[in-house]
Amino acid sequence: METMQLEKNDTSGVYAKREISLVRGQGACLFDDQGKRYIDCVGGQGTANIGHCQPPVVQAITDQLNQLMICPEIFYHPNRGLFYDALLSALGPAYNRVFLCNSGTEAVEAALKFSRFLTGRTKILAAMRCFHGRTMGALSATWNKHYRQPFMPLVPDYDHFPYDNIDKMTAKIDDQTAAVILEVVQGEGGIYPGSTAFFQAARELCSKHGALLIIDEVQSGFGRTGKLFAFMHHDIQPDLITMGKSIAAGIPMGAVVLNQDVPDLRPGIHGSTFGGNPVATAAAIASLKFIQENHLVENAAEMGAYFVDQLQAIDSPLIREVRGKGLMIGMELKQKVAPILAKLAEEGVLALPAGMNVLRFLPPLVINKEQIDQVIAATRKALAE
Ligand SMILES: Cc1ncc(COP(=O)(O)O)c(C=O)c1O
């Protein structure tokens, strides 16, 4: 309790916090400082796809810590080449370059800068309800005025159209557009999956107008939706793919992957002191291997379908809709979600909100049926009280 008070006294104040102090994680479970066990459906806000503290990943990080902790990108480091190779092999031959940074918003920021640099244009289109981060470029793309309003004026030349609406997107995109940025499943906005027709139209329109298609996989990537990357559900090839969150098992890292058709960048146009850090890349290599060797993408598809079925079977007048893809799941309620989150925590389940009235579940992809059943029982109870 004492450390919780210390944190309360001295924190910046930008976070609304819950009265839980977490000290340990194992697989799909978390433990607080009182020894209470929770099924983790927060998943480190989507960073813990492989589960907490998986031994081979811990070992890879520990080995790297004993070798070298920092190596700026002006030098080579073996981990970078190994990670590029593993990631690009998983993505297929259309992708041939990677830029590394330290968070999701930085990945988005880099993709936006690359788009402006490569097209010589400034207009960026994004979707209503989207979330792409909180730095000024990414925030300008982000839709929610709660995040934007205090920081106006934002970067000029950003515009929005309704998500999954081909006609409205077609009306906005033109020969001045540098890029269109889209989430395949809108996460923070409330767990809304887009349609194949929409993404294929976005692809065609970008090609027609010489704009770049940025797919933001920060939350949906690394198996979360039942494919390694969510755009793979829709048979499209983005020009730029942004990644973060689960890329390195919880160690801070972000990335932008470039399609082979995207022209070359040049030295100096962008960079990052910590980007491509040896410890983060060691974690990323081991984490991707863990996902592949343990068939976590398949497990996300299978467990996700089971999870959604079980949630849909809950008979409660408070539920408006259950939706999602893989283990990126939202339950929209007819009331505010905060009291339900508190009741779930009492029952030993940690979950997230997405907006005011969507209960969001982002469990580690190692979650099993028995654990999902516990989450369902807790949700049923929380909704009934
Ligand atoms: C789709 C998407 N893009 C970007 C971000 C920003 O990532 P970060 O919080 O690591 O800056 C998020 C974070 O939730 C996200 O969901």
Coordinates of C-alpha atoms and ligand atoms in Angstrom, one line a residue:
M1 CA 0.0 0.0 0.0
E2 CA 2.8 2.3 0.8
T3 CA 4.2 2.3 -2.8
M4 CA 0.7 2.9 -4.1
Q5 CA 0.5 6.0 -2.0
L6 CA 4.0 7.1 -3.2
E7 CA 2.9 6.7 -6.8
K8 CA -0.3 8.6 -6.1
N9 CA 1.6 11.5 -4.5
D10 CA 4.0 12.0 -7.3
T11 CA 2.4 10.8 -10.5
S12 CA 1.9 13.4 -13.3
G13 CA -1.8 13.0 -13.0
V14 CA -2.5 12.1 -16.7
Y15 CA -3.8 8.6 -15.9
A16 CA -7.0 7.5 -14.3
K17 CA -5.9 4.6 -12.2
R18 CA -7.5 1.5 -10.6
E19 CA -6.7 0.6 -7.0
I20 CA -4.7 -2.5 -7.9
S21 CA -0.9 -2.8 -7.7
L22 CA 0.3 -5.6 -10.0
V23 CA 3.5 -7.3 -9.1
R24 CA 3.7 -10.6 -11.1
G25 CA 2.5 -12.2 -14.3
Q26 CA 2.5 -15.7 -15.6
G27 CA 0.9 -16.7 -18.9
A28 CA -2.6 -15.4 -19.0
C29 CA -2.6 -14.5 -15.3
L30 CA -1.6 -11.5 -13.2
F31 CA -1.1 -11.3 -9.4
D32 CA -1.4 -8.2 -7.2
D33 CA 0.6 -7.2 -4.2
Q34 CA -1.9 -9.0 -1.9
G35 CA -1.4 -12.3 -3.8
K36 CA -4.8 -12.1 -5.6
R37 CA -4.8 -13.8 -9.0
Y38 CA -6.6 -12.3 -12.0
I39 CA -7.3 -13.6 -15.5
D40 CA -5.7 -10.9 -17.6
C41 CA -8.0 -9.6 -20.3
V42 CA -6.2 -6.3 -20.4
G43 CA -3.1 -8.0 -21.8
G44 CA -0.9 -5.0 -21.0
Q45 CA -3.3 -3.0 -23.2
G46 CA -2.5 -5.3 -26.0
T47 CA 1.2 -5.7 -25.5
A48 CA 1.1 -9.2 -23.9
N49 CA 0.0 -11.4 -26.8
I50 CA 2.4 -14.2 -25.9
G51 CA 1.4 -14.1 -22.2
H52 CA 3.5 -12.8 -19.3
C53 CA 7.1 -13.8 -18.6
Q54 CA 7.4 -16.7 -21.1
P55 CA 10.6 -18.4 -20.2
P56 CA 12.3 -18.5 -23.7
V57 CA 11.7 -14.8 -24.1
V58 CA 12.9 -14.0 -20.6
Q59 CA 16.0 -16.0 -21.4
A60 CA 16.6 -14.1 -24.7
I61 CA 16.2 -10.8 -23.0
T62 CA 18.5 -11.8 -20.1
D63 CA 21.2 -13.1 -22.4
Q64 CA 21.1 -9.8 -24.3
L65 CA 21.2 -7.7 -21.1
N66 CA 24.5 -9.5 -20.3
Q67 CA 26.0 -8.6 -23.7
L68 CA 25.0 -5.1 -24.8
M69 CA 22.1 -2.8 -23.8
I70 CA 22.4 0.0 -26.3
C71 CA 23.7 0.2 -29.9
P72 CA 22.6 3.2 -31.9
E73 CA 21.5 2.8 -35.5
I74 CA 24.7 4.4 -36.7
F75 CA 26.3 1.0 -36.1
Y76 CA 25.1 -2.5 -37.0
H77 CA 23.8 -4.9 -34.5
P78 CA 23.1 -8.6 -35.2
N79 CA 19.6 -8.6 -33.7
R80 CA 18.3 -6.1 -36.2
G81 CA 19.1 -8.1 -39.2
L82 CA 17.7 -11.2 -37.6
F83 CA 14.5 -9.5 -36.6
Y84 CA 14.0 -7.9 -40.1
D85 CA 14.5 -11.3 -41.6
A86 CA 12.0 -13.1 -39.3
L87 CA 9.4 -10.4 -39.7
L88 CA 9.7 -9.9 -43.4
S89 CA 9.6 -13.7 -44.0
A90 CA 6.4 -13.8 -42.0
L91 CA 4.9 -11.0 -44.1
G92 CA 5.9 -12.4 -47.5
P93 CA 7.8 -11.0 -50.5
A94 CA 5.8 -7.8 -50.9
Y95 CA 7.6 -6.3 -47.9
N96 CA 11.3 -5.5 -47.9
R97 CA 12.2 -2.7 -45.4
V98 CA 11.7 -2.0 -41.7
F99 CA 12.1 1.1 -39.5
L100 CA 12.3 0.6 -35.8
C101 CA 11.2 2.9 -33.0
N102 CA 9.9 2.6 -29.4
S103 CA 6.1 2.8 -29.4
G104 CA 2.9 2.7 -31.4
T105 CA 2.5 6.5 -31.7
E106 CA 6.1 6.8 -32.9
A107 CA 5.5 4.1 -35.6
V108 CA 2.4 6.1 -36.8
E109 CA 4.4 9.4 -36.6
A110 CA 7.1 7.8 -38.8
A111 CA 4.6 6.4 -41.3
L112 CA 3.0 9.8 -41.6
K113 CA 6.3 11.5 -42.1
F114 CA 7.4 8.9 -44.7
S115 CA 4.1 9.5 -46.6
R116 CA 4.6 13.2 -46.7
F117 CA 8.2 12.8 -47.7
L118 CA 7.6 10.2 -50.4
T119 CA 4.5 11.9 -52.0
G120 CA 5.5 15.5 -51.5
R121 CA 1.8 16.0 -50.4
T122 CA 0.4 16.9 -47.0
K123 CA -3.2 15.7 -46.9
I124 CA -3.8 12.7 -44.6
L125 CA -7.2 10.9 -44.4
A126 CA -8.3 8.8 -41.4
A127 CA -11.5 7.3 -40.2
M128 CA -14.0 8.6 -37.7
R129 CA -13.7 6.8 -34.3
C130 CA -10.1 5.9 -35.1
F131 CA -7.2 6.0 -32.6
H132 CA -3.6 6.3 -33.8
G133 CA -1.7 7.7 -30.8
R134 CA -1.1 10.9 -28.9
T135 CA 1.9 12.6 -30.4
M136 CA 1.0 15.6 -32.5
G137 CA 1.0 13.9 -36.0
A138 CA -0.7 10.8 -34.7
L139 CA -3.1 12.8 -32.6
S140 CA -4.1 14.8 -35.7
A141 CA -5.2 11.5 -37.2
T142 CA -7.0 10.3 -34.0
W143 CA -10.7 11.1 -34.1
N144 CA -11.9 11.5 -30.5
K145 CA -12.2 15.1 -29.5
H146 CA -11.6 14.3 -25.9
Y147 CA -8.0 13.6 -26.9
R148 CA -7.7 16.4 -29.5
Q149 CA -9.5 19.4 -28.2
P150 CA -7.0 20.5 -25.5
F151 CA -4.3 20.6 -28.1
M152 CA -5.8 22.5 -31.0
P153 CA -4.6 23.6 -33.4
L154 CA -3.2 20.3 -34.5
V155 CA -1.2 19.5 -37.7
P156 CA -3.1 20.9 -40.7
D157 CA -4.5 19.0 -43.6
Y158 CA -6.0 16.0 -41.8
D159 CA -9.5 15.0 -42.6
H160 CA -11.9 12.1 -41.6
F161 CA -14.6 10.0 -43.2
P162 CA -17.0 7.5 -41.6
Y163 CA -15.3 4.1 -41.1
D164 CA -16.3 1.3 -43.4
N165 CA -18.1 3.7 -45.7
I166 CA -16.7 3.4 -49.3
D167 CA -18.7 6.2 -50.8
K168 CA -17.7 8.7 -48.2
M169 CA -14.0 7.6 -48.5
T170 CA -14.2 7.9 -52.3
A171 CA -15.5 11.4 -52.0
K172 CA -12.6 12.5 -49.8
I173 CA -9.6 11.0 -51.4
D174 CA -8.0 12.9 -54.4
D175 CA -4.6 13.6 -56.1
Q176 CA -3.6 15.8 -53.1
T177 CA -3.8 12.9 -50.6
A178 CA -0.5 11.7 -49.2
A179 CA -1.9 8.8 -47.2
V180 CA -5.0 7.1 -45.9
I181 CA -4.5 5.5 -42.4
L182 CA -6.8 2.8 -41.2
E183 CA -7.2 0.3 -38.4
V184 CA -8.5 -3.1 -39.6
V185 CA -10.4 -3.5 -36.3
Q186 CA -10.9 -0.1 -34.6
G187 CA -9.7 -0.8 -31.0
E188 CA -9.9 2.2 -28.8
G189 CA -13.0 3.4 -30.8
G190 CA -15.0 0.4 -29.6
I191 CA -13.9 -2.8 -31.4
Y192 CA -15.4 -2.3 -34.8
P193 CA -14.1 -4.6 -37.6
G194 CA -14.2 -3.2 -41.1
S195 CA -15.3 -5.1 -44.2
T196 CA -13.2 -6.7 -46.9
A197 CA -14.9 -4.5 -49.5
F198 CA -13.9 -1.4 -47.6
F199 CA -10.2 -2.3 -47.3
Q200 CA -10.1 -3.4 -50.9
A201 CA -11.7 -0.1 -52.0
A202 CA -9.1 1.8 -49.9
R203 CA -6.3 -0.1 -51.6
E204 CA -7.7 0.6 -55.1
L205 CA -8.4 4.3 -54.3
C206 CA -4.9 4.9 -52.9
S207 CA -3.3 3.3 -55.9
K208 CA -5.4 5.3 -58.3
H209 CA -4.6 8.6 -56.7
G210 CA -0.9 7.9 -55.9
A211 CA -1.6 8.0 -52.1
L212 CA 0.0 5.6 -49.6
L213 CA -2.2 3.1 -47.7
I214 CA -1.1 2.9 -44.1
I215 CA -2.6 0.1 -42.1
D216 CA -2.2 0.6 -38.3
E217 CA -1.6 -2.8 -36.8
V218 CA -0.4 -1.5 -33.4
Q219 CA -3.2 -3.1 -31.6
S220 CA -4.4 -5.8 -34.1
G221 CA -1.0 -7.2 -35.0
F222 CA 1.0 -10.2 -33.9
G223 CA -1.8 -12.7 -34.0
R224 CA -4.4 -10.8 -32.0
T225 CA -7.2 -11.1 -34.6
G226 CA -6.6 -14.7 -35.6
K227 CA -4.1 -13.8 -38.5
L228 CA -0.6 -12.7 -37.9
F229 CA -1.6 -9.3 -39.1
A230 CA -5.3 -8.2 -39.4
F231 CA -5.0 -6.9 -42.9
M232 CA -4.4 -10.5 -43.9
H233 CA -8.1 -11.2 -43.5
H234 CA -8.8 -8.9 -46.4
D235 CA -6.4 -9.9 -49.2
I236 CA -4.8 -6.5 -49.5
Q237 CA -1.2 -5.3 -49.4
P238 CA -0.8 -2.0 -47.5
D239 CA 2.1 0.3 -48.5
L240 CA 3.1 0.9 -44.9
I241 CA 2.3 -1.2 -41.8
T242 CA 2.6 0.3 -38.3
M243 CA 3.3 -2.0 -35.4
G244 CA 3.9 -1.7 -31.7
K245 CA 2.4 -3.1 -28.5
S246 CA 3.0 -6.9 -28.7
I247 CA 5.9 -6.7 -31.1
A248 CA 8.5 -7.3 -28.3
A249 CA 6.5 -9.1 -25.6
G250 CA 6.0 -6.0 -23.6
I251 CA 9.4 -4.4 -24.0
P252 CA 8.8 -0.9 -25.6
M253 CA 9.2 -1.1 -29.3
G254 CA 7.5 0.0 -32.5
A255 CA 8.1 -0.5 -36.2
V256 CA 7.0 0.6 -39.7
V257 CA 7.3 -2.0 -42.5
L258 CA 7.5 -0.8 -46.1
N259 CA 6.1 -2.4 -49.2
Q260 CA 8.7 -3.1 -51.9
D261 CA 6.8 -0.7 -54.2
V262 CA 7.3 2.2 -51.9
P263 CA 10.2 4.4 -53.0
D264 CA 13.5 4.6 -51.0
L265 CA 13.9 6.8 -48.0
R266 CA 17.1 8.6 -47.4
P267 CA 19.5 9.0 -44.4
G268 CA 18.5 11.8 -42.0
I269 CA 14.8 12.2 -42.8
H270 CA 13.9 10.4 -39.6
G271 CA 15.5 8.6 -36.7
S272 CA 15.4 7.5 -33.1
T273 CA 18.1 7.2 -30.4
F274 CA 16.6 4.1 -28.9
G275 CA 15.1 2.6 -32.0
G276 CA 16.4 -0.9 -32.8
N277 CA 17.6 -1.3 -29.3
P278 CA 19.4 -4.7 -28.8
V279 CA 17.3 -5.7 -25.8
A280 CA 14.0 -4.8 -27.5
T281 CA 15.0 -6.6 -30.7
A282 CA 16.1 -9.7 -28.7
A283 CA 12.6 -9.7 -27.2
A284 CA 11.0 -9.2 -30.6
I285 CA 12.9 -12.1 -32.2
A286 CA 12.1 -14.5 -29.3
S287 CA 8.5 -13.3 -29.2
L288 CA 7.8 -13.8 -32.9
K289 CA 9.4 -17.3 -32.6
F290 CA 7.2 -18.0 -29.6
I291 CA 4.1 -17.0 -31.5
Q292 CA 5.0 -19.2 -34.4
E293 CA 6.2 -22.3 -32.5
N294 CA 3.2 -22.3 -30.1
H295 CA 0.6 -21.7 -32.9
L296 CA -0.8 -18.6 -31.1
V297 CA -2.4 -17.2 -34.2
E298 CA -4.5 -20.3 -34.6
N299 CA -5.2 -20.3 -30.9
A300 CA -6.4 -16.7 -31.1
A301 CA -8.8 -17.7 -33.9
E302 CA -10.1 -20.7 -32.0
M303 CA -10.3 -19.2 -28.5
G304 CA -11.7 -16.0 -30.0
A305 CA -14.6 -17.7 -31.6
Y306 CA -15.3 -19.6 -28.4
F307 CA -15.0 -16.5 -26.3
V308 CA -17.5 -14.5 -28.5
D309 CA -19.9 -17.5 -28.6
Q310 CA -19.9 -17.6 -24.8
L311 CA -20.3 -13.9 -24.4
Q312 CA -23.2 -13.9 -26.9
A313 CA -24.9 -16.7 -24.8
I314 CA -25.1 -14.4 -21.8
D315 CA -28.7 -13.4 -21.4
S316 CA -28.7 -9.8 -20.0
P317 CA -30.8 -6.8 -20.8
L318 CA -27.6 -4.7 -20.4
I319 CA -25.9 -6.1 -23.5
R320 CA -26.4 -4.3 -26.8
E321 CA -23.9 -6.2 -29.0
V322 CA -20.9 -8.5 -28.9
R323 CA -18.4 -8.1 -31.7
G324 CA -14.7 -8.7 -32.5
K325 CA -12.1 -10.7 -34.5
G326 CA -10.0 -13.4 -32.9
L327 CA -9.1 -12.3 -29.3
M328 CA -9.9 -8.6 -29.9
I329 CA -13.4 -8.6 -28.5
G330 CA -15.9 -5.9 -27.4
M331 CA -19.2 -6.2 -25.6
E332 CA -21.2 -3.0 -26.0
L333 CA -23.4 -2.3 -23.1
K334 CA -26.5 -0.1 -22.7
Q335 CA -24.8 1.6 -19.7
K336 CA -21.4 2.9 -18.6
V337 CA -18.7 0.2 -18.4
A338 CA -16.7 1.5 -15.4
P339 CA -18.8 -0.2 -12.6
I340 CA -18.8 -3.5 -14.5
L341 CA -15.0 -3.3 -14.8
A342 CA -14.8 -2.9 -11.0
K343 CA -17.1 -5.9 -10.4
L344 CA -15.0 -8.0 -12.8
A345 CA -11.9 -7.1 -10.9
E346 CA -13.5 -8.2 -7.7
E347 CA -14.3 -11.5 -9.4
G348 CA -10.6 -11.9 -10.5
V349 CA -10.9 -10.7 -14.1
L350 CA -9.1 -7.6 -15.4
A351 CA -10.6 -6.1 -18.6
L352 CA -10.5 -2.7 -20.4
P353 CA -13.0 -0.1 -21.6
A354 CA -13.2 1.1 -25.2
G355 CA -15.0 4.4 -24.9
M356 CA -17.7 4.8 -22.3
N357 CA -19.8 1.7 -22.9
V358 CA -17.8 -1.0 -24.5
L359 CA -16.2 -3.7 -22.4
R360 CA -13.0 -4.7 -24.2
F361 CA -11.2 -8.1 -23.8
L362 CA -7.6 -8.3 -25.0
P363 CA -6.3 -11.5 -23.3
P364 CA -2.9 -13.0 -24.0
L365 CA -3.3 -15.4 -26.9
V366 CA -2.2 -18.3 -24.7
I367 CA -5.6 -18.1 -22.8
N368 CA -7.4 -21.5 -22.7
K369 CA -11.0 -22.6 -22.5
E370 CA -11.0 -23.0 -18.8
Q371 CA -9.8 -19.5 -18.2
I372 CA -12.3 -18.1 -20.7
D373 CA -15.0 -20.0 -18.8
Q374 CA -13.9 -18.2 -15.6
V375 CA -14.1 -14.8 -17.5
I376 CA -17.6 -15.7 -18.7
A377 CA -18.8 -16.7 -15.3
A378 CA -17.4 -13.4 -13.8
T379 CA -19.0 -11.3 -16.6
R380 CA -22.4 -13.0 -16.2
K381 CA -22.2 -12.3 -12.4
A382 CA -21.1 -8.7 -12.9
L383 CA -23.9 -8.0 -15.3
A384 CA -26.5 -9.6 -13.0
E385 CA -25.6 -7.7 -9.9
Ligands
LIG1 C1 -4.2 1.4 -33.4 C2 -3.3 2.1 -32.4 N1 -2.4 2.9 -33.0 C3 -1.5 3.5 -32.2 C4 -1.5 3.5 -30.8 C5 -0.6 4.2 -30.0 O1 0.3 3.3 -29.4 P1 1.2 3.8 -28.1 O2 0.3 3.9 -27.0 O3 2.2 2.7 -28.0 O4 1.9 5.0 -28.5 C6 -2.5 2.6 -30.2 C7 -2.6 2.5 -28.7 O5 -3.6 2.1 -28.2 C8 -3.4 1.9 -31.0 O6 -4.4 1.1 -30.5

